[in-house]
Amino acid sequence: MFFNLILNFKRAVLFIKASKVLSLSFVFMPLMGCAVATGLIFASLIRGISYAPDLEEVLFNYTTLGFAFVESFAFLLFFVAGIVIIL
């Protein structure tokens, strides 16, 4: 009886750990999208400067704004991952 109780407890703990790993993998998958978006933003900056060199400062300002938005989403994902680990 006592052995079954310990075995069930170990299974429950293993299930909780497995669910945390799966949820973390789902949280970190959009980080790949953040990396792709960062590459696209800076590729667009290079293309825009090659088309209109006189607008370099304006394009750079918009690029830094877009990069900050994408990185804020990435930091939000890290925050969610931390909450998943704690809970």
Short mmCIF file of N, CA and C in Angstrom, two decimals:
data_model
loop_
_atom_site.label_atom_id
_atom_site.label_comp_id
_atom_site.label_asym_id
_atom_site.label_seq_id
_atom_site.Cartn_x
_atom_site.Cartn_y
_atom_site.Cartn_z
N MET A 1 0.82 -1.19 0.00
CA MET A 1 0.00 0.00 0.00
C MET A 1 0.87 1.26 0.00
N PHE A 2 1.82 1.30 0.93
CA PHE A 2 2.69 2.47 1.02
C PHE A 2 3.56 2.61 -0.22
N PHE A 3 4.02 1.47 -0.76
CA PHE A 3 4.85 1.49 -1.97
C PHE A 3 4.07 2.06 -3.15
N ASN A 4 2.79 1.70 -3.28
CA ASN A 4 1.97 2.23 -4.36
C ASN A 4 1.77 3.74 -4.22
N LEU A 5 1.65 4.21 -2.99
CA LEU A 5 1.50 5.64 -2.75
C LEU A 5 2.74 6.40 -3.20
N ILE A 6 3.92 5.88 -2.87
CA ILE A 6 5.17 6.51 -3.29
C ILE A 6 5.32 6.46 -4.80
N LEU A 7 4.96 5.34 -5.40
CA LEU A 7 5.05 5.20 -6.86
C LEU A 7 4.12 6.19 -7.56
N ASN A 8 2.91 6.35 -7.04
CA ASN A 8 1.98 7.31 -7.63
C ASN A 8 2.48 8.74 -7.48
N PHE A 9 3.11 9.04 -6.33
CA PHE A 9 3.67 10.37 -6.13
C PHE A 9 4.80 10.65 -7.11
N LYS A 10 5.67 9.66 -7.32
CA LYS A 10 6.76 9.83 -8.28
C LYS A 10 6.23 10.02 -9.69
N ARG A 11 5.17 9.32 -10.03
CA ARG A 11 4.57 9.49 -11.36
C ARG A 11 3.98 10.89 -11.50
N ALA A 12 3.35 11.39 -10.45
CA ALA A 12 2.77 12.73 -10.50
C ALA A 12 3.86 13.79 -10.66
N VAL A 13 4.96 13.63 -9.94
CA VAL A 13 6.06 14.58 -10.06
C VAL A 13 6.67 14.53 -11.46
N LEU A 14 6.81 13.33 -11.99
CA LEU A 14 7.34 13.18 -13.35
C LEU A 14 6.40 13.81 -14.37
N PHE A 15 5.10 13.66 -14.17
CA PHE A 15 4.12 14.26 -15.08
C PHE A 15 4.21 15.78 -15.03
N ILE A 16 4.38 16.34 -13.84
CA ILE A 16 4.49 17.80 -13.70
C ILE A 16 5.75 18.30 -14.39
N LYS A 17 6.87 17.61 -14.21
CA LYS A 17 8.11 18.01 -14.87
C LYS A 17 7.99 17.93 -16.39
N ALA A 18 7.36 16.87 -16.87
CA ALA A 18 7.18 16.72 -18.32
C ALA A 18 6.28 17.80 -18.88
N SER A 19 5.24 18.16 -18.15
CA SER A 19 4.35 19.22 -18.64
C SER A 19 5.06 20.57 -18.64
N LYS A 20 5.95 20.80 -17.67
CA LYS A 20 6.72 22.05 -17.68
C LYS A 20 7.66 22.11 -18.88
N VAL A 21 8.30 21.00 -19.19
CA VAL A 21 9.21 20.98 -20.35
C VAL A 21 8.44 21.23 -21.64
N LEU A 22 7.29 20.61 -21.78
CA LEU A 22 6.48 20.82 -22.99
C LEU A 22 5.99 22.26 -23.09
N SER A 23 5.55 22.82 -21.97
CA SER A 23 5.06 24.20 -22.02
C SER A 23 6.20 25.17 -22.31
N LEU A 24 7.39 24.90 -21.79
CA LEU A 24 8.53 25.76 -22.11
C LEU A 24 8.90 25.67 -23.58
N SER A 25 8.77 24.50 -24.15
CA SER A 25 9.08 24.39 -25.58
C SER A 25 8.08 25.18 -26.40
N PHE A 26 6.82 25.21 -25.99
CA PHE A 26 5.83 26.01 -26.70
C PHE A 26 6.06 27.50 -26.49
N VAL A 27 6.60 27.88 -25.34
CA VAL A 27 6.88 29.30 -25.08
C VAL A 27 8.07 29.76 -25.91
N PHE A 28 9.09 28.92 -26.05
CA PHE A 28 10.30 29.34 -26.74
C PHE A 28 10.23 29.21 -28.25
N MET A 29 9.21 28.56 -28.79
CA MET A 29 9.10 28.45 -30.24
C MET A 29 8.95 29.81 -30.93
N PRO A 30 8.17 30.75 -30.39
CA PRO A 30 8.08 32.06 -31.05
C PRO A 30 9.38 32.86 -31.05
N LEU A 31 10.36 32.46 -30.23
CA LEU A 31 11.65 33.17 -30.27
C LEU A 31 12.32 33.01 -31.63
N MET A 32 12.07 31.91 -32.29
CA MET A 32 12.58 31.73 -33.64
C MET A 32 11.97 32.79 -34.55
N GLY A 33 10.69 33.08 -34.36
CA GLY A 33 10.04 34.14 -35.13
C GLY A 33 10.64 35.50 -34.84
N CYS A 34 11.03 35.74 -33.59
CA CYS A 34 11.68 37.01 -33.24
C CYS A 34 13.02 37.14 -33.95
N ALA A 35 13.76 36.06 -34.04
CA ALA A 35 15.05 36.10 -34.73
C ALA A 35 14.87 36.36 -36.21
N VAL A 36 13.88 35.73 -36.81
CA VAL A 36 13.61 35.96 -38.24
C VAL A 36 13.15 37.39 -38.46
N ALA A 37 12.30 37.90 -37.58
CA ALA A 37 11.81 39.27 -37.72
C ALA A 37 12.95 40.28 -37.59
N THR A 38 13.89 40.03 -36.69
CA THR A 38 15.03 40.93 -36.55
C THR A 38 15.86 40.94 -37.82
N GLY A 39 16.09 39.79 -38.40
CA GLY A 39 16.82 39.72 -39.66
C GLY A 39 16.10 40.44 -40.78
N LEU A 40 14.79 40.29 -40.86
CA LEU A 40 14.02 40.98 -41.90
C LEU A 40 14.03 42.49 -41.71
N ILE A 41 13.98 42.93 -40.47
CA ILE A 41 13.99 44.38 -40.21
C ILE A 41 15.30 44.99 -40.69
N PHE A 42 16.42 44.38 -40.34
CA PHE A 42 17.70 44.96 -40.73
C PHE A 42 17.99 44.75 -42.22
N ALA A 43 17.47 43.69 -42.81
CA ALA A 43 17.60 43.52 -44.26
C ALA A 43 16.82 44.60 -44.98
N SER A 44 15.66 44.96 -44.45
CA SER A 44 14.88 46.04 -45.04
C SER A 44 15.58 47.38 -44.88
N LEU A 45 16.29 47.56 -43.78
CA LEU A 45 17.06 48.80 -43.60
C LEU A 45 18.14 48.91 -44.67
N ILE A 46 18.86 47.83 -44.89
CA ILE A 46 19.92 47.86 -45.91
C ILE A 46 19.33 48.12 -47.29
N ARG A 47 18.22 47.47 -47.59
CA ARG A 47 17.57 47.68 -48.89
C ARG A 47 17.06 49.12 -49.03
N GLY A 48 16.47 49.64 -47.96
CA GLY A 48 15.95 51.01 -48.01
C GLY A 48 17.05 52.04 -48.17
N ILE A 49 18.18 51.83 -47.50
CA ILE A 49 19.30 52.77 -47.64
C ILE A 49 19.90 52.68 -49.04
N SER A 50 19.89 51.49 -49.62
CA SER A 50 20.43 51.38 -50.98
C SER A 50 19.52 52.07 -52.00
N TYR A 51 18.21 52.10 -51.74
CA TYR A 51 17.29 52.78 -52.65
C TYR A 51 17.28 54.29 -52.44
N ALA A 52 17.34 54.72 -51.17
CA ALA A 52 17.26 56.15 -50.86
C ALA A 52 18.29 56.50 -49.79
N PRO A 53 19.52 56.76 -50.20
CA PRO A 53 20.57 57.05 -49.21
C PRO A 53 20.32 58.32 -48.41
N ASP A 54 19.55 59.24 -48.97
CA ASP A 54 19.31 60.49 -48.25
C ASP A 54 18.34 60.31 -47.07
N LEU A 55 17.62 59.22 -47.02
CA LEU A 55 16.69 58.96 -45.91
C LEU A 55 17.27 58.01 -44.86
N GLU A 56 18.59 57.96 -44.79
CA GLU A 56 19.24 57.00 -43.91
C GLU A 56 18.85 57.20 -42.44
N GLU A 57 18.81 58.43 -41.99
CA GLU A 57 18.51 58.69 -40.58
C GLU A 57 17.07 58.31 -40.23
N VAL A 58 16.14 58.65 -41.10
CA VAL A 58 14.74 58.31 -40.86
C VAL A 58 14.54 56.79 -40.87
N LEU A 59 15.15 56.12 -41.85
CA LEU A 59 15.02 54.67 -41.93
C LEU A 59 15.64 53.99 -40.71
N PHE A 60 16.76 54.52 -40.25
CA PHE A 60 17.40 53.93 -39.07
C PHE A 60 16.53 54.11 -37.83
N ASN A 61 15.87 55.28 -37.71
CA ASN A 61 14.98 55.49 -36.57
C ASN A 61 13.82 54.50 -36.58
N TYR A 62 13.22 54.30 -37.75
CA TYR A 62 12.12 53.34 -37.85
C TYR A 62 12.62 51.91 -37.60
N THR A 63 13.81 51.63 -38.02
CA THR A 63 14.36 50.29 -37.81
C THR A 63 14.59 50.02 -36.33
N THR A 64 15.13 50.99 -35.62
CA THR A 64 15.35 50.80 -34.18
C THR A 64 14.02 50.67 -33.44
N LEU A 65 13.00 51.38 -33.89
CA LEU A 65 11.68 51.25 -33.29
C LEU A 65 11.12 49.84 -33.50
N GLY A 66 11.23 49.33 -34.72
CA GLY A 66 10.76 47.98 -35.01
C GLY A 66 11.54 46.92 -34.26
N PHE A 67 12.85 47.12 -34.17
CA PHE A 67 13.69 46.18 -33.44
C PHE A 67 13.32 46.16 -31.96
N ALA A 68 13.06 47.35 -31.40
CA ALA A 68 12.66 47.41 -29.98
C ALA A 68 11.33 46.70 -29.75
N PHE A 69 10.41 46.83 -30.69
CA PHE A 69 9.13 46.14 -30.56
C PHE A 69 9.31 44.62 -30.58
N VAL A 70 10.11 44.14 -31.49
CA VAL A 70 10.34 42.69 -31.60
C VAL A 70 11.05 42.18 -30.35
N GLU A 71 12.02 42.92 -29.86
CA GLU A 71 12.75 42.47 -28.68
C GLU A 71 11.88 42.54 -27.43
N SER A 72 10.97 43.49 -27.36
CA SER A 72 10.07 43.53 -26.21
C SER A 72 9.18 42.29 -26.19
N PHE A 73 8.78 41.82 -27.35
CA PHE A 73 8.01 40.57 -27.42
C PHE A 73 8.87 39.39 -26.95
N ALA A 74 10.14 39.39 -27.33
CA ALA A 74 11.03 38.31 -26.89
C ALA A 74 11.21 38.34 -25.37
N PHE A 75 11.36 39.53 -24.79
CA PHE A 75 11.50 39.62 -23.33
C PHE A 75 10.22 39.19 -22.63
N LEU A 76 9.08 39.48 -23.23
CA LEU A 76 7.81 39.02 -22.67
C LEU A 76 7.76 37.49 -22.65
N LEU A 77 8.28 36.87 -23.70
CA LEU A 77 8.32 35.40 -23.74
C LEU A 77 9.23 34.84 -22.65
N PHE A 78 10.36 35.50 -22.39
CA PHE A 78 11.23 35.05 -21.31
C PHE A 78 10.53 35.18 -19.95
N PHE A 79 9.74 36.24 -19.79
CA PHE A 79 8.99 36.43 -18.55
C PHE A 79 7.97 35.31 -18.36
N VAL A 80 7.26 34.97 -19.42
CA VAL A 80 6.28 33.87 -19.35
C VAL A 80 6.98 32.55 -19.05
N ALA A 81 8.15 32.34 -19.64
CA ALA A 81 8.90 31.11 -19.36
C ALA A 81 9.31 31.04 -17.89
N GLY A 82 9.70 32.17 -17.33
CA GLY A 82 10.04 32.20 -15.91
C GLY A 82 8.86 31.86 -15.02
N ILE A 83 7.69 32.36 -15.39
CA ILE A 83 6.49 32.04 -14.62
C ILE A 83 6.16 30.55 -14.73
N VAL A 84 6.35 29.99 -15.92
CA VAL A 84 6.07 28.56 -16.10
C VAL A 84 7.01 27.72 -15.24
N ILE A 85 8.27 28.13 -15.14
CA ILE A 85 9.22 27.37 -14.33
C ILE A 85 8.87 27.48 -12.85
N ILE A 86 8.47 28.67 -12.41
CA ILE A 86 8.14 28.86 -10.99
C ILE A 86 6.90 28.06 -10.60
N LEU A 87 5.90 28.11 -11.47
CA LEU A 87 4.66 27.39 -11.12
C LEU A 87 4.86 25.92 -11.37
#
